[in-house]
Coordinates of C-alpha atoms in Angstrom, one line a residue:
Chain A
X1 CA -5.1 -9.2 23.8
X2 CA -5.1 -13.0 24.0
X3 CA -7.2 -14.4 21.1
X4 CA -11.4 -14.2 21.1
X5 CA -11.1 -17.7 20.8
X6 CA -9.1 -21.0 21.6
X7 CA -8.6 -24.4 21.7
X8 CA -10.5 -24.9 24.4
X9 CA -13.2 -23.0 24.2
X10 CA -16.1 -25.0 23.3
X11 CA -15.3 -27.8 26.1
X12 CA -15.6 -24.5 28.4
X13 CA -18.7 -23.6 27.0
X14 CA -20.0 -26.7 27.8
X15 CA -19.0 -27.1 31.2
X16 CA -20.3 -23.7 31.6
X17 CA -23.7 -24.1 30.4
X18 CA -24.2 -27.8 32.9
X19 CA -22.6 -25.3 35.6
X20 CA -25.5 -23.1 34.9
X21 CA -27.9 -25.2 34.4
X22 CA -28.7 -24.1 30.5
X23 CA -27.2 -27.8 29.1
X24 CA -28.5 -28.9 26.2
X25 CA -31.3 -31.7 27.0
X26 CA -34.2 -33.1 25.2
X27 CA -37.4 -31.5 25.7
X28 CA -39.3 -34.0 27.9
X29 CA -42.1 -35.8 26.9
X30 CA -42.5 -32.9 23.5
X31 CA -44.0 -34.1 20.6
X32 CA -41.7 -35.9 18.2
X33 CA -41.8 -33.8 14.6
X34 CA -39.8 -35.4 12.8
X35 CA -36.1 -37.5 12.2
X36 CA -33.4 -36.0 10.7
X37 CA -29.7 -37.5 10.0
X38 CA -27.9 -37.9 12.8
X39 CA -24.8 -35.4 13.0
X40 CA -21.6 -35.7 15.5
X41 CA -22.6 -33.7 18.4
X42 CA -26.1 -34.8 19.2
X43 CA -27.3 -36.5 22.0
X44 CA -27.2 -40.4 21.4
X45 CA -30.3 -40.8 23.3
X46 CA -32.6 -38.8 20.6
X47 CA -31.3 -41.6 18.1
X48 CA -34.1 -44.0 16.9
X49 CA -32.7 -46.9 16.9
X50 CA -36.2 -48.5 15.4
X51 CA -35.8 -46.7 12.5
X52 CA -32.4 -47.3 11.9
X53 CA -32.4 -50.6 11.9
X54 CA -35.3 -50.1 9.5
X55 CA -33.8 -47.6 7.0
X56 CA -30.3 -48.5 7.9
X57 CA -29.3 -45.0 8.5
X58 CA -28.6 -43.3 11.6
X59 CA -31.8 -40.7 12.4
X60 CA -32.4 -38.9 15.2
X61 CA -35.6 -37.7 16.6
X62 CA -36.5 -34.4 16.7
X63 CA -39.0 -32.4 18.9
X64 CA -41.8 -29.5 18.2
X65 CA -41.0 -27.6 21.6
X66 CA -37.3 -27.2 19.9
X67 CA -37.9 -25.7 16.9
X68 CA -40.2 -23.2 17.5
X69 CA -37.6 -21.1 19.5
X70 CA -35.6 -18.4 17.4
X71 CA -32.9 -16.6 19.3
X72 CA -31.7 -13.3 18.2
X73 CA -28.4 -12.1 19.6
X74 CA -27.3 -8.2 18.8
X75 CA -23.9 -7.5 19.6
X76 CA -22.8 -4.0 19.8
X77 CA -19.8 -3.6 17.6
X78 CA -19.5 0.7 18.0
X79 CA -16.1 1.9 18.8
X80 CA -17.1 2.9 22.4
X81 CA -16.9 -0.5 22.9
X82 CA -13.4 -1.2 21.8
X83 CA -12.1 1.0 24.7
X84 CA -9.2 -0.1 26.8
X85 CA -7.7 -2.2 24.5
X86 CA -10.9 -3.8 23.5
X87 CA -11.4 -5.5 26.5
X88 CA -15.4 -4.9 26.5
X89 CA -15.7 -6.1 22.8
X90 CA -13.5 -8.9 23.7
X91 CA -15.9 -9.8 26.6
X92 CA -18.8 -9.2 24.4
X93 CA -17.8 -11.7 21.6
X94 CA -17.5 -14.1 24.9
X95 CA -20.6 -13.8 25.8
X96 CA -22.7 -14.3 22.2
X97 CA -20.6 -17.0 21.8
X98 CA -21.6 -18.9 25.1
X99 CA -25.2 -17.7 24.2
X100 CA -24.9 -19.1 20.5
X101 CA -23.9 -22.1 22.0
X102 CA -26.2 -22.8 24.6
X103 CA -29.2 -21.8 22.0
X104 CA -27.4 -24.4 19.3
X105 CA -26.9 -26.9 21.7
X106 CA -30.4 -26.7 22.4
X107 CA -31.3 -27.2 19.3
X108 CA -32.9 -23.5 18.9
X109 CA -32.3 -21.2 15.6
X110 CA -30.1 -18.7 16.2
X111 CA -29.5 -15.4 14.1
X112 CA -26.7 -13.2 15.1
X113 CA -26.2 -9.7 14.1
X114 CA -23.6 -7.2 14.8
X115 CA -24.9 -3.6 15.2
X116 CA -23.5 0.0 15.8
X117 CA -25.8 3.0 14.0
X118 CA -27.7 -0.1 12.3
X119 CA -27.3 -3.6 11.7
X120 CA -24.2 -3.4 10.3
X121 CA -23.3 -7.9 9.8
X122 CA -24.9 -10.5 10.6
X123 CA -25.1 -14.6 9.5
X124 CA -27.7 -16.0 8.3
X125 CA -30.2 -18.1 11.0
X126 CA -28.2 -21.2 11.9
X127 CA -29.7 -24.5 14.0
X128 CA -27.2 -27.3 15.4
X129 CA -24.1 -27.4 17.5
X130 CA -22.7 -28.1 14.4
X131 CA -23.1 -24.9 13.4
X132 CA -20.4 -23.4 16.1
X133 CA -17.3 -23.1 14.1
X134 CA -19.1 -20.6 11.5
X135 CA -20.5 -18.8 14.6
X136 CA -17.4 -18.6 15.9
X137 CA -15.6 -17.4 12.6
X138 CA -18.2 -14.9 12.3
X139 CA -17.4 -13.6 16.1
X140 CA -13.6 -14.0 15.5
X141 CA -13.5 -11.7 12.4
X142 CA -16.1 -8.8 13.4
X143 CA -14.1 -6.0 13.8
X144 CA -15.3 -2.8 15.9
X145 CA -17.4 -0.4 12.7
X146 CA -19.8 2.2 12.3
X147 CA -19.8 5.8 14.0
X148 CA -22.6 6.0 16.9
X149 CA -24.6 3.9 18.4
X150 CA -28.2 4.3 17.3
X151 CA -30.4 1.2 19.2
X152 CA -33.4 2.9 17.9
X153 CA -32.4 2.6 14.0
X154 CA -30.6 -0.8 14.8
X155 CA -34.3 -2.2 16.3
X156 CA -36.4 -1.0 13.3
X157 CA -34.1 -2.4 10.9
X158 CA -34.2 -5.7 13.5
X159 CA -37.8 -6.0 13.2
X160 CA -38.2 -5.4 9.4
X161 CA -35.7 -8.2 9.2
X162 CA -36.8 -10.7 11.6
X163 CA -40.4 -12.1 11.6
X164 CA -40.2 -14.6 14.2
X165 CA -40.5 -13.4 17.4
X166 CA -38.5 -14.6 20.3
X167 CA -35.5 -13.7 22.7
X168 CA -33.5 -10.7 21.2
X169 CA -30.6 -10.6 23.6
X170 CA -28.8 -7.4 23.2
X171 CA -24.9 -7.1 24.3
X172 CA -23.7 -3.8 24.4
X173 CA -22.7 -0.8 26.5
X174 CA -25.9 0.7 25.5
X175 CA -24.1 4.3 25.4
X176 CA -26.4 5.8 22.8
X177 CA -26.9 9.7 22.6
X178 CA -30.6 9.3 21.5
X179 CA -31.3 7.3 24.7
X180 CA -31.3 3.3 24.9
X181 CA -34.9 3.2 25.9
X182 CA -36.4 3.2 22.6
X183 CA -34.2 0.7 21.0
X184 CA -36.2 -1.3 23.7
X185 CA -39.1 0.0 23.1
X186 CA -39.3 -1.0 20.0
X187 CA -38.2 -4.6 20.6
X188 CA -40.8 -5.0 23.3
X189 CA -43.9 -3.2 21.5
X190 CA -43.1 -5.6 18.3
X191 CA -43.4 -8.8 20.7
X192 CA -39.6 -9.6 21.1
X193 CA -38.7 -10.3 24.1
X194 CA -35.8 -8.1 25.0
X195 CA -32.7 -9.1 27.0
X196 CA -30.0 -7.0 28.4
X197 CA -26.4 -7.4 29.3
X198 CA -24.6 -4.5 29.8
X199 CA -20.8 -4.3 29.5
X200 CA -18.8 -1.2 30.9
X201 CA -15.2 -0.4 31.3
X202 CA -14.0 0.0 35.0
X203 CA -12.3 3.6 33.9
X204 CA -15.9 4.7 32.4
X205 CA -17.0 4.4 35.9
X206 CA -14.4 5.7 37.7
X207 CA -11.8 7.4 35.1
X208 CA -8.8 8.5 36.8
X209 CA -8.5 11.6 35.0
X210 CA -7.9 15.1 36.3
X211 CA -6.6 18.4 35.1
X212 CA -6.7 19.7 31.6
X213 CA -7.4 17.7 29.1
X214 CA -8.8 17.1 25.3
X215 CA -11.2 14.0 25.9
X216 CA -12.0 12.5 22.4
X217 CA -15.5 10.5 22.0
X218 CA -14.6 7.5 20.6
X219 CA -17.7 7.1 18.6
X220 CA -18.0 10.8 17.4
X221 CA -14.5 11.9 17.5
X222 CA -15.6 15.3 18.6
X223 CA -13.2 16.6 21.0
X224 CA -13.7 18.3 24.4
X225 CA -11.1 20.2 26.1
X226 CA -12.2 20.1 30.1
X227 CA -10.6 21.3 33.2
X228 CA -11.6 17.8 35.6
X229 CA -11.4 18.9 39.3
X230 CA -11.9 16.5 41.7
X231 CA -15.3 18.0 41.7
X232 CA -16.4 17.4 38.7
X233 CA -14.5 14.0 38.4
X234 CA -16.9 13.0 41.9
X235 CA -20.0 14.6 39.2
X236 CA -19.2 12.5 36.4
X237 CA -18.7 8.9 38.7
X238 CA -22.7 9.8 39.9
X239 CA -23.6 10.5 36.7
X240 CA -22.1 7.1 35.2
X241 CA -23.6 5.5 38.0
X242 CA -26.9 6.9 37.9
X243 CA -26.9 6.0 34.2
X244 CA -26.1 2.2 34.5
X245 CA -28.9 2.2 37.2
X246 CA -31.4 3.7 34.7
X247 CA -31.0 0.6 32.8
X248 CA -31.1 -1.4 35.6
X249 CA -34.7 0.1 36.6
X250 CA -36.0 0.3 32.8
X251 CA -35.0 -3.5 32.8
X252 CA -37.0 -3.9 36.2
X253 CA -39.8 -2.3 35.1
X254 CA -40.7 -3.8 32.1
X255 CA -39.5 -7.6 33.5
X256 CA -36.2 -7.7 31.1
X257 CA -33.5 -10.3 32.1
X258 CA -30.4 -7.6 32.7
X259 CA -27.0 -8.5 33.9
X260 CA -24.5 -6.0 34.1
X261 CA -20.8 -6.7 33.8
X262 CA -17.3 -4.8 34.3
X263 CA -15.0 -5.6 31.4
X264 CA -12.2 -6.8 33.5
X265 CA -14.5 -9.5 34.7
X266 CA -12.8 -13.0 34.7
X267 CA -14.0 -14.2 31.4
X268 CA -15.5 -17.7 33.1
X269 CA -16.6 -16.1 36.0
X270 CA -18.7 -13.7 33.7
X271 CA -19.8 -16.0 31.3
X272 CA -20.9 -18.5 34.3
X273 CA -23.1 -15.5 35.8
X274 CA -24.4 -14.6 32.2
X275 CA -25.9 -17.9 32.1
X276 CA -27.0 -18.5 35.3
X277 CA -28.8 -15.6 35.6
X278 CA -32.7 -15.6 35.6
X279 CA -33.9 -15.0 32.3
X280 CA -30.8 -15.6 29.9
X281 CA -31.6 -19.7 30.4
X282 CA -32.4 -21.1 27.1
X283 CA -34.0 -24.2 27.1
Chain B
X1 CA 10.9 60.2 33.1
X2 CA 14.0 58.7 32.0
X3 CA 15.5 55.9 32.4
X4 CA 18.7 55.8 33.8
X5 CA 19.8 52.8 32.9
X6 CA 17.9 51.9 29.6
X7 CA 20.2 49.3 28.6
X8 CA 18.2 47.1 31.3
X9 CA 15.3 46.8 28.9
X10 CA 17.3 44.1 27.0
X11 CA 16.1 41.8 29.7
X12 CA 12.5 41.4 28.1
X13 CA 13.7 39.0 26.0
X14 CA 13.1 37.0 28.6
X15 CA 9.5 36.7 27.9
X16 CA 10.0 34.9 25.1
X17 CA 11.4 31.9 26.9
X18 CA 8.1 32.4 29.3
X19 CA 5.9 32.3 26.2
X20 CA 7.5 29.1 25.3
X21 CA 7.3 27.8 28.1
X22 CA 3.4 28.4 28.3
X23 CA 2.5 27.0 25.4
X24 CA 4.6 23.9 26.2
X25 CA 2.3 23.5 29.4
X26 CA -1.1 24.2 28.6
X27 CA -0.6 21.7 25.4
X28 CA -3.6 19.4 26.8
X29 CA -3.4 16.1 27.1
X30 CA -5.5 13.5 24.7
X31 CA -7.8 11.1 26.4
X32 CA -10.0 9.1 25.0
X33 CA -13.4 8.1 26.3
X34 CA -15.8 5.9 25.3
X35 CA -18.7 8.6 25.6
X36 CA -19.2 12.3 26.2
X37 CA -22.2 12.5 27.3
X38 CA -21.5 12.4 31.0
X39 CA -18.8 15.0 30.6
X40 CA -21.2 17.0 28.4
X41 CA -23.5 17.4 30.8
X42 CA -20.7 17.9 33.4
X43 CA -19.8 20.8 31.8
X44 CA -23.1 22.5 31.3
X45 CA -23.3 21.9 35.3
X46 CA -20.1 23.6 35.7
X47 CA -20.2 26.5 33.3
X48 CA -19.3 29.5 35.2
X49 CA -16.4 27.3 36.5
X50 CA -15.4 26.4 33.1
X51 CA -15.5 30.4 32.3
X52 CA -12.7 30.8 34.5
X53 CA -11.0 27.5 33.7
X54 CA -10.7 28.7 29.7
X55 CA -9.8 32.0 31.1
X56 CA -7.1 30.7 33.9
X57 CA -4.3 30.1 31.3
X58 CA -4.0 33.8 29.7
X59 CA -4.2 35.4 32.9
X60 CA -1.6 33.7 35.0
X61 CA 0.9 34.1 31.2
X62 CA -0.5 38.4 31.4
X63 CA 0.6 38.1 35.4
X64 CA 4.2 36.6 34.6
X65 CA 5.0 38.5 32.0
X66 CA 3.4 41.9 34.2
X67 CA 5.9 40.3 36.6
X68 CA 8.8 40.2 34.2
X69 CA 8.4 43.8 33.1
X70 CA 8.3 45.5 36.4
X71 CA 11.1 43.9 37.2
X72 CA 13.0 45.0 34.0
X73 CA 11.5 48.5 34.3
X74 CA 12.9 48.6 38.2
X75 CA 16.6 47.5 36.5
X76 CA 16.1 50.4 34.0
X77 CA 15.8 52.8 37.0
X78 CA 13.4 55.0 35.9
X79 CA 13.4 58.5 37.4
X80 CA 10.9 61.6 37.2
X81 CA 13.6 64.2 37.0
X82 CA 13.9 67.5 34.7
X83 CA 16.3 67.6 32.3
X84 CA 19.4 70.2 33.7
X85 CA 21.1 72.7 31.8
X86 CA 24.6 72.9 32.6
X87 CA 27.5 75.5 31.6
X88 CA 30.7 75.4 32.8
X89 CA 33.2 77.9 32.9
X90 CA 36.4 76.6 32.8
X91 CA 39.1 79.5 33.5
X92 CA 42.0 78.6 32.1
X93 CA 44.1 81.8 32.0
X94 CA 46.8 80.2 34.8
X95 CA 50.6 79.7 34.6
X96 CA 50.3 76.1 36.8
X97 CA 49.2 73.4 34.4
X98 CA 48.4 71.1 37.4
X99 CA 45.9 73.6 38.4
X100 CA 44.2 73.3 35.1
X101 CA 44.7 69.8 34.9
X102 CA 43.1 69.5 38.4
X103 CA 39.4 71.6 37.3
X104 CA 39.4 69.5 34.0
X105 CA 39.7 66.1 36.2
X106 CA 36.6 67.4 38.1
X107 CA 34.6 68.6 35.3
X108 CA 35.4 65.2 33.8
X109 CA 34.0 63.6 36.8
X110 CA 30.8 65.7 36.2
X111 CA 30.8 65.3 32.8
X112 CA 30.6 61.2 33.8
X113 CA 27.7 61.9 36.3
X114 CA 25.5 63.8 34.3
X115 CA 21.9 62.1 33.0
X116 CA 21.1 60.9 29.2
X117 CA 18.2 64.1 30.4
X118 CA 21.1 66.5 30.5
X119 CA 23.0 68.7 28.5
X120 CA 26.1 70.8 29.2
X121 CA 28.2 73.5 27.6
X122 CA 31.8 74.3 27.9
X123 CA 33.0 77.5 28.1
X124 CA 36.8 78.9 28.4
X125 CA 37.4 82.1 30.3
X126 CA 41.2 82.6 29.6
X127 CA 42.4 85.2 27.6
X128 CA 38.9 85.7 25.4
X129 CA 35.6 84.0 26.2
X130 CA 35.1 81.3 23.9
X131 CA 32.5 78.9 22.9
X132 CA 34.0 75.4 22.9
X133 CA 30.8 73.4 23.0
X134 CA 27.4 74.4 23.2
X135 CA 24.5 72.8 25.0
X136 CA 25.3 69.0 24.2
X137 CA 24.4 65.2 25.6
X138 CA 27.2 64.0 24.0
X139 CA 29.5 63.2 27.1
X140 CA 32.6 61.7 24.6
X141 CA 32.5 65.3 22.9
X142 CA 32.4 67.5 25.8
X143 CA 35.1 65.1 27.5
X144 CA 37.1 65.9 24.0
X145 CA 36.5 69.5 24.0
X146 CA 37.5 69.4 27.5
X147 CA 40.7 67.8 27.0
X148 CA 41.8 70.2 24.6
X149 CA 41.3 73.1 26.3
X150 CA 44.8 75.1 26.6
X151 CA 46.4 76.6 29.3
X152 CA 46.4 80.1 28.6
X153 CA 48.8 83.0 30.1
X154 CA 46.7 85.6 30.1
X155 CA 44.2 87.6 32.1
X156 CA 40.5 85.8 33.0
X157 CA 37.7 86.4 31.9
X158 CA 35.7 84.9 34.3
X159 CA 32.7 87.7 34.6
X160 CA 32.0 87.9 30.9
X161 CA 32.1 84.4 30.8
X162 CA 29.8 83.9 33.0
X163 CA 27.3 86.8 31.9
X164 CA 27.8 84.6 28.2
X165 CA 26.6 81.4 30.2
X166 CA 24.0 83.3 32.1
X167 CA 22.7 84.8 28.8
X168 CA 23.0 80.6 26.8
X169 CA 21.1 79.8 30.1
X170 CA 18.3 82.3 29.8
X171 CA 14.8 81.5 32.1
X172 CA 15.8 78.1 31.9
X173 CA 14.4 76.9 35.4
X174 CA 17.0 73.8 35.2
X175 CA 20.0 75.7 34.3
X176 CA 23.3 75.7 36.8
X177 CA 25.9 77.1 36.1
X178 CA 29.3 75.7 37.0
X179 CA 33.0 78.0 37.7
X180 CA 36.2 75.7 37.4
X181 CA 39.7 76.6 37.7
X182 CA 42.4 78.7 38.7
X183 CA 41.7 78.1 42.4
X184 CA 38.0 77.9 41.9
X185 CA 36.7 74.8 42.5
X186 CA 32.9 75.7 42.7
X187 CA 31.9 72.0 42.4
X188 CA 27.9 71.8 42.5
X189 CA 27.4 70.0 45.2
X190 CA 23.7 69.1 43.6
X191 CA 25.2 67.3 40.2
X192 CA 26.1 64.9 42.7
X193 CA 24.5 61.6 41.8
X194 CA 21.2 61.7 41.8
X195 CA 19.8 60.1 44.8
X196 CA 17.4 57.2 43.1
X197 CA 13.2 58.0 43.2
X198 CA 10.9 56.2 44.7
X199 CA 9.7 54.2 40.8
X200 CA 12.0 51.5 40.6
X201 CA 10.9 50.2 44.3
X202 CA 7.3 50.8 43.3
X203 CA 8.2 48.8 40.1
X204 CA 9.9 46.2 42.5
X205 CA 7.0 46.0 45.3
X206 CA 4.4 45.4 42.3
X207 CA 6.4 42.7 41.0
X208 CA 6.6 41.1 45.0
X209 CA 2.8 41.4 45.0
X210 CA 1.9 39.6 41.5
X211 CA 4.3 37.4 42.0
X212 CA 2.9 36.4 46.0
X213 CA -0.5 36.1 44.4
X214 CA 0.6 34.1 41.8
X215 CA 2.3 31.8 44.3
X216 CA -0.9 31.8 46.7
X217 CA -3.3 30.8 43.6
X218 CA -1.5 28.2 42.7
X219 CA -1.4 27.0 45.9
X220 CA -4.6 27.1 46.2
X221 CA -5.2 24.7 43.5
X222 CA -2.8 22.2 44.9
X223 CA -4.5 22.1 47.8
X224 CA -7.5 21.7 46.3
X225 CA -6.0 18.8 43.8

């Protein structure tokens, strides 16, 4: 696997997010609430130049509409999503990292926490672009942890944690025995607003398996020993599809932003649809 | 019933390389998948199906080795025959060795031809009856005992012998009894080999049948693949 991240990531990220039409701008016409120092990274144009001259440092304004906005990213770190050489955790680390940036670049707070049966890391609530590299470090390091996912337990630990409300975008395969719908649930009855993207593996969809075999879950390590006919390999395909469009239609329902992505996805391509996508624009 | 050739059960050990050879093939393959729930509930769809499936695997290793056996029993030659009682009366009161020589070739020849089921005496009628073997399987004795019967010059005995043999025979529904020598040559024309039954075909057409059904289920499940 190449590594999460390179060189040129963060000049991606932004070309991405002006692509998309998420770039970081000044809230227009807001309320000024304050100055703080200038750091490298922001936009010239918030820079008073009044009050430098006065104080003789370099301040820059800042804006009410901007710092009422907390964004929560939960990225699922359970080993079903390390399958296939880690391509969908690989993806999924892509992805909060665009998001963290687009939110810090817009001068949001973000909070970031890594979940698989609970929240299992997390980094404290950051604010500023400058604030990338420890996002990034954070991203770089999370290995894949914990036994099954549990969405439910991860949310209620969320919400005891969390008091201000705002987007909670949750990245993850959502392949949780107890049912991803009350993970949700809880999100949305506790007035967090809820965002999926959901990441499978191509094989999950369509695994090219027949004959008999000893499949082992990844996240319980209980193992099955099947017979797969082409029968039952047609049943399982319907069943994986009619699962990813249960979240589709729970999203739908309840007005969640949801974008659903293969893991083999150009990593641009799926980033650049990620945050284009109706719903996922942080502003 | 006996087997006439019981040394052709030494082919079972055969089976072992079968067993082997089973176990080599249903070791299953590991595959690991990011959830189980799908196949789970697969499954529970498919559970009289999986009955069989479990089930598939110790049934087609019982059919081979069914297969394997037949065919061993059918080289065994197994035959439903009754055991035969044999004396021979070997008259060797003659002045011509060669004629001697002559009866005790053919009685050797019988000797070779008779079943592990049979047994045989040897009597000699020249000069005085005598015993020389009684009622044995052993065919490297009575061949012995054979070989060392003398040539006698005397008168035969013949008659008494045979009353002796009739007497060693007694209601035995089995029993023959067999006159060589001095220009008898009363060989029994039913200890000629024994013309094979019909078991070792049977044993043969079984192992045709398993082994067709065998072929057809598995080509069955290529199709289906």
């Amino acid at each position: 696997m190449p590594p999460t991240f390179d060189s040129t990531l963060l000049k991606r990220l932004q070309y991405l997010s002006l692509a998309a039409g998420s770039s970081a701008k000044l809230s227009d016409g807001g309320e000024v609430s304050g100055w703080r120092d200038y750091a490298p990274g922001d936009d010239y144009r918030g820079i008073d130049w009044v009050r430098c001259a006065r104080h003789d440092e370099l301040l820059t304004k800042t804006f009410k509409a901007h710092v009422d906005l907390h964004v929560y990213l939960l990225l699922d770190c359970s080993p079903s999503m390390g399958l296939g050489r880690g391509a969908k955790f690989h993806l999924a680390r892509q992805i909060a990292a665009a998001l963290g940036y687009v939110t810090l670049a817009n001068l949001h707070c973000l909070s970031v926490a890594a979940f698989a049966g609970g929240i299992v890391a997390d980094v404290p609530p950051m604010r500023h672009r400058t604030k990338m590299p420890k996002l990034l470090k954070f991203l770089e390091q999370l290995p894949l942890q914990g036994r099954q996912t549990d969405l439910a337990r991860t949310a209620e630990r969320f919400v005891r944690r969390y008091q201000q409300h705002g987007p909670v975008i949750v990245i993850s395969d959502f392949y949780d025995r107890g049912g991803f719908r009350r993970g949700l649930d809880i999100l949305r009855h506790r007035g967090y607003e809820p965002r999926v993207i959901q990441i499978h593996d191509p094989r999950e969809i369509d695994p090219k398996l027949l004959g008999d075999l000893e499949l082992v879950d990844a996240e319980t390590m209980a193992v099955q020993r099947v017979t797969v006919t082409p029968r039952a390999a047609m049943r399982y395909r319907a069943l994986a599809a009619e699962f990813r469009d249960s979240v589709r239609r729970y999203c739908a329902r309840y007005g969640l932003a949801c974008v659903q992505l293969a893991g083999d996805t150009a990593e641009d391509s799926a980033l650049l649809r990620v945050l284009s996508a109706e719903g996922m624009k942080i502003r | 019933m006996t087997l006439m050739n019981p040394f052709a059960l030494g082919w079972v050990w055969l089976a072992i390389p079968i067993v082997i050879l089973y176990w080599r093939k249903i070791r299953l393959r590991r595959e690991p998948v990011a959830t189980g729930m799908f196949w789970e509930q697969v499954l529970a769809e498919e559970r009289m199906r999986a009955v069989w499936q479990r089930w598939r695997h110790p049934v087609s290793l019982a059919v081979q080795l069914t297969i394997l056996l037949l065919v061993v029993v059918a080289l065994a030659d197994p035959q439903i025959v009754a055991p035969r009682r044999i004396v021979l009366v070997l008259d060797n009161a003659t002045a011509d060795a060669d004629e001697l020589a002559q009866a005790k070739r053919q009685a050797e020849r019988l000797i070779a031809r008779l079943r592990p089921c049979d047994r045989m005496a040897v009597l000699s009628a020249g000069g005085a009856v005598s015993v020389r073997c009684n009622l044995s399987d052993d065919r490297a004795m009575l061949q012995g005992v054979l070989r060392a019967v003398p040539v006698v010059k005397g008168s035969s005995r013949v008659d008494e012998a045979m009353e002796l043999a009739r007497r060693m025979l007694g209601d035995e529904p089995s029993g023959r009894l067999l006159v060589l020598g001095a220009g008898r040559v009363e060989a029994a024309k039913d200890l000629t080999a024994s013309v094979p039954g019909p078991l070792p075909w049977l044993c043969l057409a079984g192992a045709a049948v398993l082994l067709l059904a065998l072929e057809w289920c598995l080509y069955q499940r290529r199709w289906m693949s």
